[in-house]
């Protein structure tokens, strides 16, 4: 079986040396090149076509996230695993967005390193347990509600009536509330959706399926 | 502060003038109505009703011949009067005043006006037999509260005291006396006319009607020339003569000017000017003695100037004085070309015309003086407004010279300010060669400057060219009249204002005084502009320093955080990896506990370094931007504190100017510190969105809230700097912070950062 050909990109010699010595203990892995920064990494990838890149985030010149983005675009067959100091979910999210296949902490033990390399080579995504156990919760916590979800049920009701072409007075009559309240809601709806005229509101409602088009 | 004081004084002046003007107008209206009343009761009622509209109450005491004045009329409410009379045990009609009363003697003997600031004291002296407490109680009943001023005005007709007018009301002022004295005399004249009217109705109905028309015609007239015109025509017409003359005393009180009318001319001409007032002329004699003169044949009397009159064919003359408040204003004469014995009725008629004319002339003079004062005050007001309309020194200096032309005429003017030991010409107007003067430094040792600077007084040159000490710069041969005025602020001379004129003798004491008044205002405006400039400069310096401080602090923090993380952190990581490798490779199991121990220690050190780095400045903020940094920060807080946080942002990827990102992040940190420490909030809502060109960050909690003004005041006094430092941070990044809170109502912080114009220097950002 052909060994997995790995490129190490990290600007810290000591760390690079440490990781290299860890990798040397793995039977089916071969470090074919080492890069000091993002640009050097891109050059080496083009020359040596590694199977996998272990990439630090904080590097001078072109940083790891940006390099990952370029690799994902220019060399889609090359898998990138981020090797970072940061156990911070934001970096994980950004790394995955940039196209990384895995996220590992630099101080991971050799067993985890091996696990990660093989998982990624099987086209799976690997996240270090130190971050993966919190990440779902983190994403859930800060997932942005859609603008429509930011409206109260009453506001959604009024928005639909507005889009259907009812006047403020009519809506007040239908909902048994004062026209002033309707106007206040209307203002808040516009503000939350960042829409400033009725025509745009109608278009938006059609797009969101609140009212059928052509009505 | 100085500006405010000035404005207040000026407003006071304006108000006083307006008030005086209203009073005179109102009194005029009453007087006009008086002239049309044909009996005494009507006169009284008109008077009382008119004064009541001014919230004034009046009383009229009349005397027949014995100088014992009894109440003839009053406008006191009958209900109150009944009360008062009951309390005092004395009917108002029983009260009479004569010169025995010490306080009344001045009034009765010398016809002096009396202003009594507090009526109670007076009432006590009028009624010596009644206990003071009773008097003041009674006085209270008729609206004479303690502290109410009252005035007594002699009612004079042709020098005769016919009565006393008493007026009281809470708004009366001593300055109103002249207006009231004229009014009293008009009332007296009206009374006299009605009395006379009854007396001579049988014979002189026609003349009387004319006289009434005359007094009415005079009333609305404020132009002295028109009054002289009307008077001469009236005198000629009423006394059936073809020749009439009116003499007016000059301002110096030593000369008079005479105006003459001759039939059939419609015009009055000024015949002679500056005739000395002495007994050599008949008119001079009348003015001096204030006694009427009836001459049936001037050829047998020996007065100067008679030859002139004889030439005009004048034979008989009658001259009556025109008197106001005991002072001769002039005299009025009618002339006939035949020998004529003047009757007493004719003299009385001429006297009445003269009295009316004198009052009208005095009134016109008062009116014009008032108008003049008012114009002056208005000009002053406009000048002050103009001078204080800007605080930019250059504009102030320009305004000073443009406004100066409203005060005194000049061909050129220059403004110098002291700079240490020298005088610099900062601005000028009308200079033929401004470049030779403006911006130049002049020695304060030159003669006139030195004098102004030493004495602090104006220097006036009648003719600068005739004065060898006058230094000429910049083609100044045209300068004849010259004046230099010190610019003084709080007793310190800060500069000199000069005015040049092509006219010899253009400036005198009068102009110098005017210009000095102006210069005080000008100096004050310069002073204020300078203070303002200093304050603005100071603020800018402070702001720039604070900004630098914040920038340096953030740069330092960022540097330290990076160094810790990248250098120390990486080395520790390398050590950890080595230790792991060592543990992995070592066959010697006795080493394992030591290696484990080393690994744990290293890990702990790594953790400490990481946290320290993040606390100093999270790398996420620089690497990924504001929104990820805020999410990371909030998440970190939520691990520790039991809070419910909502965070919405319009755009998760957006990057903003580094300063704004830093300010927002630090604002949120500070806000959370406050929320955790003080707010006792359960829920926090954070929102970041663009509104137009502004980035708006909103932090809202449902905690206990606080009193914003109070907290800001405490913060300013130094006891809690949190709010202020938040505000300052936001402002230094070019934004503004709204703090909305009330006890029990939670707290809302809204920071606005305009993004369109970011002129502030970006912080150093490492790639």
JSON list of N, CA and C in Angstrom, two decimals, chain B residues 90-144:
[
{"chain": "B", "resi": 90, "resn": "UNK", "atom": "N", "xyz": [-63.05, 106.69, 59.20]},
{"chain": "B", "resi": 90, "resn": "UNK", "atom": "CA", "xyz": [-62.88, 108.01, 58.60]},
{"chain": "B", "resi": 90, "resn": "UNK", "atom": "C", "xyz": [-63.34, 107.92, 57.14]},
{"chain": "B", "resi": 91, "resn": "UNK", "atom": "N", "xyz": [-64.17, 108.86, 56.71]},
{"chain": "B", "resi": 91, "resn": "UNK", "atom": "CA", "xyz": [-64.62, 108.85, 55.32]},
{"chain": "B", "resi": 91, "resn": "UNK", "atom": "C", "xyz": [-63.53, 109.47, 54.45]},
{"chain": "B", "resi": 92, "resn": "UNK", "atom": "N", "xyz": [-63.41, 108.94, 53.23]},
{"chain": "B", "resi": 92, "resn": "UNK", "atom": "CA", "xyz": [-62.39, 109.44, 52.32]},
{"chain": "B", "resi": 92, "resn": "UNK", "atom": "C", "xyz": [-62.59, 110.93, 52.06]},
{"chain": "B", "resi": 93, "resn": "UNK", "atom": "N", "xyz": [-63.85, 111.32, 52.00]},
{"chain": "B", "resi": 93, "resn": "UNK", "atom": "CA", "xyz": [-64.15, 112.73, 51.68]},
{"chain": "B", "resi": 93, "resn": "UNK", "atom": "C", "xyz": [-63.69, 113.66, 52.81]},
{"chain": "B", "resi": 94, "resn": "UNK", "atom": "N", "xyz": [-63.46, 113.07, 53.99]},
{"chain": "B", "resi": 94, "resn": "UNK", "atom": "CA", "xyz": [-63.00, 113.92, 55.10]},
{"chain": "B", "resi": 94, "resn": "UNK", "atom": "C", "xyz": [-61.51, 114.21, 55.02]},
{"chain": "B", "resi": 95, "resn": "UNK", "atom": "N", "xyz": [-60.80, 113.38, 54.23]},
{"chain": "B", "resi": 95, "resn": "UNK", "atom": "CA", "xyz": [-59.34, 113.56, 54.17]},
{"chain": "B", "resi": 95, "resn": "UNK", "atom": "C", "xyz": [-59.03, 114.81, 53.37]},
{"chain": "B", "resi": 96, "resn": "UNK", "atom": "N", "xyz": [-58.20, 115.64, 53.91]},
{"chain": "B", "resi": 96, "resn": "UNK", "atom": "CA", "xyz": [-57.71, 116.77, 53.12]},
{"chain": "B", "resi": 96, "resn": "UNK", "atom": "C", "xyz": [-56.25, 117.01, 53.43]},
{"chain": "B", "resi": 97, "resn": "UNK", "atom": "N", "xyz": [-55.57, 117.55, 52.44]},
{"chain": "B", "resi": 97, "resn": "UNK", "atom": "CA", "xyz": [-54.14, 117.74, 52.56]},
{"chain": "B", "resi": 97, "resn": "UNK", "atom": "C", "xyz": [-53.83, 119.21, 52.39]},
{"chain": "B", "resi": 98, "resn": "UNK", "atom": "N", "xyz": [-52.98, 119.72, 53.24]},
{"chain": "B", "resi": 98, "resn": "UNK", "atom": "CA", "xyz": [-52.46, 121.06, 53.00]},
{"chain": "B", "resi": 98, "resn": "UNK", "atom": "C", "xyz": [-50.98, 121.09, 53.33]},
{"chain": "B", "resi": 99, "resn": "UNK", "atom": "N", "xyz": [-50.41, 122.24, 53.19]},
{"chain": "B", "resi": 99, "resn": "UNK", "atom": "CA", "xyz": [-48.96, 122.27, 53.30]},
{"chain": "B", "resi": 99, "resn": "UNK", "atom": "C", "xyz": [-48.48, 122.01, 54.72]},
{"chain": "B", "resi": 100, "resn": "UNK", "atom": "N", "xyz": [-49.43, 121.91, 55.65]},
{"chain": "B", "resi": 100, "resn": "UNK", "atom": "CA", "xyz": [-49.05, 121.56, 57.01]},
{"chain": "B", "resi": 100, "resn": "UNK", "atom": "C", "xyz": [-48.43, 120.18, 57.09]},
{"chain": "B", "resi": 101, "resn": "UNK", "atom": "N", "xyz": [-48.88, 119.32, 56.19]},
{"chain": "B", "resi": 101, "resn": "UNK", "atom": "CA", "xyz": [-48.29, 117.98, 56.20]},
{"chain": "B", "resi": 101, "resn": "UNK", "atom": "C", "xyz": [-46.86, 118.10, 55.71]},
{"chain": "B", "resi": 102, "resn": "UNK", "atom": "N", "xyz": [-45.93, 117.67, 56.51]},
{"chain": "B", "resi": 102, "resn": "UNK", "atom": "CA", "xyz": [-44.52, 117.85, 56.11]},
{"chain": "B", "resi": 102, "resn": "UNK", "atom": "C", "xyz": [-44.24, 117.25, 54.73]},
{"chain": "B", "resi": 103, "resn": "UNK", "atom": "N", "xyz": [-44.88, 116.10, 54.51]},
{"chain": "B", "resi": 103, "resn": "UNK", "atom": "CA", "xyz": [-44.58, 115.40, 53.27]},
{"chain": "B", "resi": 103, "resn": "UNK", "atom": "C", "xyz": [-45.21, 116.09, 52.06]},
{"chain": "B", "resi": 104, "resn": "UNK", "atom": "N", "xyz": [-46.25, 116.89, 52.31]},
{"chain": "B", "resi": 104, "resn": "UNK", "atom": "CA", "xyz": [-46.97, 117.51, 51.20]},
{"chain": "B", "resi": 104, "resn": "UNK", "atom": "C", "xyz": [-46.45, 118.89, 50.85]},
{"chain": "B", "resi": 105, "resn": "UNK", "atom": "N", "xyz": [-45.61, 119.45, 51.72]},
{"chain": "B", "resi": 105, "resn": "UNK", "atom": "CA", "xyz": [-45.23, 120.84, 51.50]},
{"chain": "B", "resi": 105, "resn": "UNK", "atom": "C", "xyz": [-44.42, 121.01, 50.21]},
{"chain": "B", "resi": 106, "resn": "UNK", "atom": "N", "xyz": [-43.53, 120.05, 49.95]},
{"chain": "B", "resi": 106, "resn": "UNK", "atom": "CA", "xyz": [-42.72, 120.11, 48.72]},
{"chain": "B", "resi": 106, "resn": "UNK", "atom": "C", "xyz": [-43.61, 120.13, 47.49]},
{"chain": "B", "resi": 107, "resn": "UNK", "atom": "N", "xyz": [-44.64, 119.31, 47.61]},
{"chain": "B", "resi": 107, "resn": "UNK", "atom": "CA", "xyz": [-45.57, 119.16, 46.50]},
{"chain": "B", "resi": 107, "resn": "UNK", "atom": "C", "xyz": [-46.35, 120.44, 46.29]},
{"chain": "B", "resi": 108, "resn": "UNK", "atom": "N", "xyz": [-46.85, 121.01, 47.41]},
{"chain": "B", "resi": 108, "resn": "UNK", "atom": "CA", "xyz": [-47.74, 122.17, 47.30]},
{"chain": "B", "resi": 108, "resn": "UNK", "atom": "C", "xyz": [-46.95, 123.45, 47.06]},
{"chain": "B", "resi": 109, "resn": "UNK", "atom": "N", "xyz": [-45.83, 123.57, 47.75]},
{"chain": "B", "resi": 109, "resn": "UNK", "atom": "CA", "xyz": [-45.07, 124.82, 47.61]},
{"chain": "B", "resi": 109, "resn": "UNK", "atom": "C", "xyz": [-44.22, 124.83, 46.35]},
{"chain": "B", "resi": 110, "resn": "UNK", "atom": "N", "xyz": [-43.54, 123.68, 46.11]},
{"chain": "B", "resi": 110, "resn": "UNK", "atom": "CA", "xyz": [-42.56, 123.70, 45.02]},
{"chain": "B", "resi": 110, "resn": "UNK", "atom": "C", "xyz": [-43.02, 122.91, 43.79]},
{"chain": "B", "resi": 111, "resn": "UNK", "atom": "N", "xyz": [-44.25, 122.44, 43.86]},
{"chain": "B", "resi": 111, "resn": "UNK", "atom": "CA", "xyz": [-44.82, 121.68, 42.74]},
{"chain": "B", "resi": 111, "resn": "UNK", "atom": "C", "xyz": [-43.93, 120.49, 42.38]},
{"chain": "B", "resi": 112, "resn": "UNK", "atom": "N", "xyz": [-43.37, 119.87, 43.40]},
{"chain": "B", "resi": 112, "resn": "UNK", "atom": "CA", "xyz": [-42.45, 118.77, 43.14]},
{"chain": "B", "resi": 112, "resn": "UNK", "atom": "C", "xyz": [-43.19, 117.44, 43.03]},
{"chain": "B", "resi": 113, "resn": "UNK", "atom": "N", "xyz": [-42.77, 116.64, 42.08]},
{"chain": "B", "resi": 113, "resn": "UNK", "atom": "CA", "xyz": [-43.37, 115.32, 41.96]},
{"chain": "B", "resi": 113, "resn": "UNK", "atom": "C", "xyz": [-42.85, 114.44, 43.09]},
{"chain": "B", "resi": 114, "resn": "UNK", "atom": "N", "xyz": [-43.72, 113.55, 43.55]},
{"chain": "B", "resi": 114, "resn": "UNK", "atom": "CA", "xyz": [-43.28, 112.68, 44.63]},
{"chain": "B", "resi": 114, "resn": "UNK", "atom": "C", "xyz": [-43.46, 111.23, 44.24]},
{"chain": "B", "resi": 115, "resn": "UNK", "atom": "N", "xyz": [-42.36, 110.47, 44.45]},
{"chain": "B", "resi": 115, "resn": "UNK", "atom": "CA", "xyz": [-42.47, 109.03, 44.25]},
{"chain": "B", "resi": 115, "resn": "UNK", "atom": "C", "xyz": [-42.24, 108.39, 45.61]},
{"chain": "B", "resi": 116, "resn": "UNK", "atom": "N", "xyz": [-43.22, 107.66, 46.09]},
{"chain": "B", "resi": 116, "resn": "UNK", "atom": "CA", "xyz": [-43.07, 107.03, 47.39]},
{"chain": "B", "resi": 116, "resn": "UNK", "atom": "C", "xyz": [-43.07, 105.52, 47.17]},
{"chain": "B", "resi": 117, "resn": "UNK", "atom": "N", "xyz": [-41.91, 104.89, 47.43]},
{"chain": "B", "resi": 117, "resn": "UNK", "atom": "CA", "xyz": [-41.80, 103.46, 47.11]},
{"chain": "B", "resi": 117, "resn": "UNK", "atom": "C", "xyz": [-42.77, 102.60, 47.93]},
{"chain": "B", "resi": 118, "resn": "UNK", "atom": "N", "xyz": [-43.08, 103.02, 49.12]},
{"chain": "B", "resi": 118, "resn": "UNK", "atom": "CA", "xyz": [-43.97, 102.21, 49.93]},
{"chain": "B", "resi": 118, "resn": "UNK", "atom": "C", "xyz": [-45.10, 103.07, 50.47]},
{"chain": "B", "resi": 119, "resn": "UNK", "atom": "N", "xyz": [-46.30, 102.74, 50.06]},
{"chain": "B", "resi": 119, "resn": "UNK", "atom": "CA", "xyz": [-47.44, 103.59, 50.35]},
{"chain": "B", "resi": 119, "resn": "UNK", "atom": "C", "xyz": [-47.81, 103.58, 51.84]},
{"chain": "B", "resi": 120, "resn": "UNK", "atom": "N", "xyz": [-47.53, 102.49, 52.49]},
{"chain": "B", "resi": 120, "resn": "UNK", "atom": "CA", "xyz": [-47.99, 102.37, 53.88]},
{"chain": "B", "resi": 120, "resn": "UNK", "atom": "C", "xyz": [-47.42, 103.47, 54.76]},
{"chain": "B", "resi": 121, "resn": "UNK", "atom": "N", "xyz": [-46.12, 103.71, 54.55]},
{"chain": "B", "resi": 121, "resn": "UNK", "atom": "CA", "xyz": [-45.45, 104.73, 55.35]},
{"chain": "B", "resi": 121, "resn": "UNK", "atom": "C", "xyz": [-46.13, 106.08, 55.16]},
{"chain": "B", "resi": 122, "resn": "UNK", "atom": "N", "xyz": [-46.49, 106.35, 53.91]},
{"chain": "B", "resi": 122, "resn": "UNK", "atom": "CA", "xyz": [-47.08, 107.63, 53.58]},
{"chain": "B", "resi": 122, "resn": "UNK", "atom": "C", "xyz": [-48.45, 107.78, 54.22]},
{"chain": "B", "resi": 123, "resn": "UNK", "atom": "N", "xyz": [-49.24, 106.72, 54.09]},
{"chain": "B", "resi": 123, "resn": "UNK", "atom": "CA", "xyz": [-50.59, 106.78, 54.64]},
{"chain": "B", "resi": 123, "resn": "UNK", "atom": "C", "xyz": [-50.55, 107.11, 56.13]},
{"chain": "B", "resi": 124, "resn": "UNK", "atom": "N", "xyz": [-49.52, 106.56, 56.80]},
{"chain": "B", "resi": 124, "resn": "UNK", "atom": "CA", "xyz": [-49.40, 106.81, 58.23]},
{"chain": "B", "resi": 124, "resn": "UNK", "atom": "C", "xyz": [-49.19, 108.29, 58.51]},
{"chain": "B", "resi": 125, "resn": "UNK", "atom": "N", "xyz": [-48.39, 108.94, 57.67]},
{"chain": "B", "resi": 125, "resn": "UNK", "atom": "CA", "xyz": [-48.10, 110.34, 57.95]},
{"chain": "B", "resi": 125, "resn": "UNK", "atom": "C", "xyz": [-49.27, 111.24, 57.58]},
{"chain": "B", "resi": 126, "resn": "UNK", "atom": "N", "xyz": [-50.07, 110.77, 56.62]},
{"chain": "B", "resi": 126, "resn": "UNK", "atom": "CA", "xyz": [-51.26, 111.57, 56.28]},
{"chain": "B", "resi": 126, "resn": "UNK", "atom": "C", "xyz": [-52.31, 111.53, 57.39]},
{"chain": "B", "resi": 127, "resn": "UNK", "atom": "N", "xyz": [-52.34, 110.45, 58.07]},
{"chain": "B", "resi": 127, "resn": "UNK", "atom": "CA", "xyz": [-53.38, 110.26, 59.07]},
{"chain": "B", "resi": 127, "resn": "UNK", "atom": "C", "xyz": [-52.74, 110.08, 60.44]},
{"chain": "B", "resi": 128, "resn": "UNK", "atom": "N", "xyz": [-52.13, 111.13, 60.95]},
{"chain": "B", "resi": 128, "resn": "UNK", "atom": "CA", "xyz": [-51.33, 110.98, 62.18]},
{"chain": "B", "resi": 128, "resn": "UNK", "atom": "C", "xyz": [-52.18, 110.60, 63.39]},
{"chain": "B", "resi": 129, "resn": "UNK", "atom": "N", "xyz": [-53.44, 110.88, 63.34]},
{"chain": "B", "resi": 129, "resn": "UNK", "atom": "CA", "xyz": [-54.25, 110.66, 64.53]},
{"chain": "B", "resi": 129, "resn": "UNK", "atom": "C", "xyz": [-54.74, 109.22, 64.66]},
{"chain": "B", "resi": 130, "resn": "UNK", "atom": "N", "xyz": [-54.57, 108.49, 63.60]},
{"chain": "B", "resi": 130, "resn": "UNK", "atom": "CA", "xyz": [-55.10, 107.12, 63.61]},
{"chain": "B", "resi": 130, "resn": "UNK", "atom": "C", "xyz": [-53.95, 106.14, 63.79]},
{"chain": "B", "resi": 131, "resn": "UNK", "atom": "N", "xyz": [-54.12, 105.12, 64.64]},
{"chain": "B", "resi": 131, "resn": "UNK", "atom": "CA", "xyz": [-53.03, 104.18, 64.89]},
{"chain": "B", "resi": 131, "resn": "UNK", "atom": "C", "xyz": [-52.52, 103.57, 63.58]},
{"chain": "B", "resi": 132, "resn": "UNK", "atom": "N", "xyz": [-51.20, 103.35, 63.52]},
{"chain": "B", "resi": 132, "resn": "UNK", "atom": "CA", "xyz": [-50.56, 102.87, 62.29]},
{"chain": "B", "resi": 132, "resn": "UNK", "atom": "C", "xyz": [-51.16, 101.57, 61.80]},
{"chain": "B", "resi": 133, "resn": "UNK", "atom": "N", "xyz": [-51.41, 100.67, 62.76]},
{"chain": "B", "resi": 133, "resn": "UNK", "atom": "CA", "xyz": [-51.91, 99.36, 62.35]},
{"chain": "B", "resi": 133, "resn": "UNK", "atom": "C", "xyz": [-53.27, 99.49, 61.67]},
{"chain": "B", "resi": 134, "resn": "UNK", "atom": "N", "xyz": [-54.06, 100.41, 62.18]},
{"chain": "B", "resi": 134, "resn": "UNK", "atom": "CA", "xyz": [-55.38, 100.62, 61.58]},
{"chain": "B", "resi": 134, "resn": "UNK", "atom": "C", "xyz": [-55.23, 101.17, 60.17]},
{"chain": "B", "resi": 135, "resn": "UNK", "atom": "N", "xyz": [-54.29, 102.13, 60.04]},
{"chain": "B", "resi": 135, "resn": "UNK", "atom": "CA", "xyz": [-54.08, 102.74, 58.73]},
{"chain": "B", "resi": 135, "resn": "UNK", "atom": "C", "xyz": [-53.64, 101.69, 57.72]},
{"chain": "B", "resi": 136, "resn": "UNK", "atom": "N", "xyz": [-52.66, 100.89, 58.12]},
{"chain": "B", "resi": 136, "resn": "UNK", "atom": "CA", "xyz": [-52.15, 99.93, 57.12]},
{"chain": "B", "resi": 136, "resn": "UNK", "atom": "C", "xyz": [-53.23, 98.90, 56.80]},
{"chain": "B", "resi": 137, "resn": "UNK", "atom": "N", "xyz": [-54.06, 98.57, 57.80]},
{"chain": "B", "resi": 137, "resn": "UNK", "atom": "CA", "xyz": [-55.16, 97.65, 57.54]},
{"chain": "B", "resi": 137, "resn": "UNK", "atom": "C", "xyz": [-56.13, 98.25, 56.52]},
{"chain": "B", "resi": 138, "resn": "UNK", "atom": "N", "xyz": [-56.44, 99.54, 56.74]},
{"chain": "B", "resi": 138, "resn": "UNK", "atom": "CA", "xyz": [-57.37, 100.22, 55.84]},
{"chain": "B", "resi": 138, "resn": "UNK", "atom": "C", "xyz": [-56.76, 100.34, 54.45]},
{"chain": "B", "resi": 139, "resn": "UNK", "atom": "N", "xyz": [-55.45, 100.67, 54.42]},
{"chain": "B", "resi": 139, "resn": "UNK", "atom": "CA", "xyz": [-54.78, 100.85, 53.13]},
{"chain": "B", "resi": 139, "resn": "UNK", "atom": "C", "xyz": [-54.82, 99.55, 52.33]},
{"chain": "B", "resi": 140, "resn": "UNK", "atom": "N", "xyz": [-54.59, 98.45, 53.07]},
{"chain": "B", "resi": 140, "resn": "UNK", "atom": "CA", "xyz": [-54.66, 97.13, 52.45]},
{"chain": "B", "resi": 140, "resn": "UNK", "atom": "C", "xyz": [-55.99, 96.93, 51.73]},
{"chain": "B", "resi": 141, "resn": "UNK", "atom": "N", "xyz": [-57.04, 97.41, 52.38]},
{"chain": "B", "resi": 141, "resn": "UNK", "atom": "CA", "xyz": [-58.39, 97.21, 51.84]},
{"chain": "B", "resi": 141, "resn": "UNK", "atom": "C", "xyz": [-58.57, 97.89, 50.50]},
{"chain": "B", "resi": 142, "resn": "UNK", "atom": "N", "xyz": [-57.85, 98.98, 50.29]},
{"chain": "B", "resi": 142, "resn": "UNK", "atom": "CA", "xyz": [-58.02, 99.66, 49.00]},
{"chain": "B", "resi": 142, "resn": "UNK", "atom": "C", "xyz": [-56.86, 99.33, 48.06]},
{"chain": "B", "resi": 143, "resn": "UNK", "atom": "N", "xyz": [-56.27, 98.18, 48.27]},
{"chain": "B", "resi": 143, "resn": "UNK", "atom": "CA", "xyz": [-55.26, 97.73, 47.32]},
{"chain": "B", "resi": 143, "resn": "UNK", "atom": "C", "xyz": [-53.91, 98.33, 47.59]},
{"chain": "B", "resi": 144, "resn": "UNK", "atom": "N", "xyz": [-53.77, 99.05, 48.71]},
{"chain": "B", "resi": 144, "resn": "UNK", "atom": "CA", "xyz": [-52.47, 99.65, 49.01]},
{"chain": "B", "resi": 144, "resn": "UNK", "atom": "C", "xyz": [-51.68, 98.70, 49.90]}
]
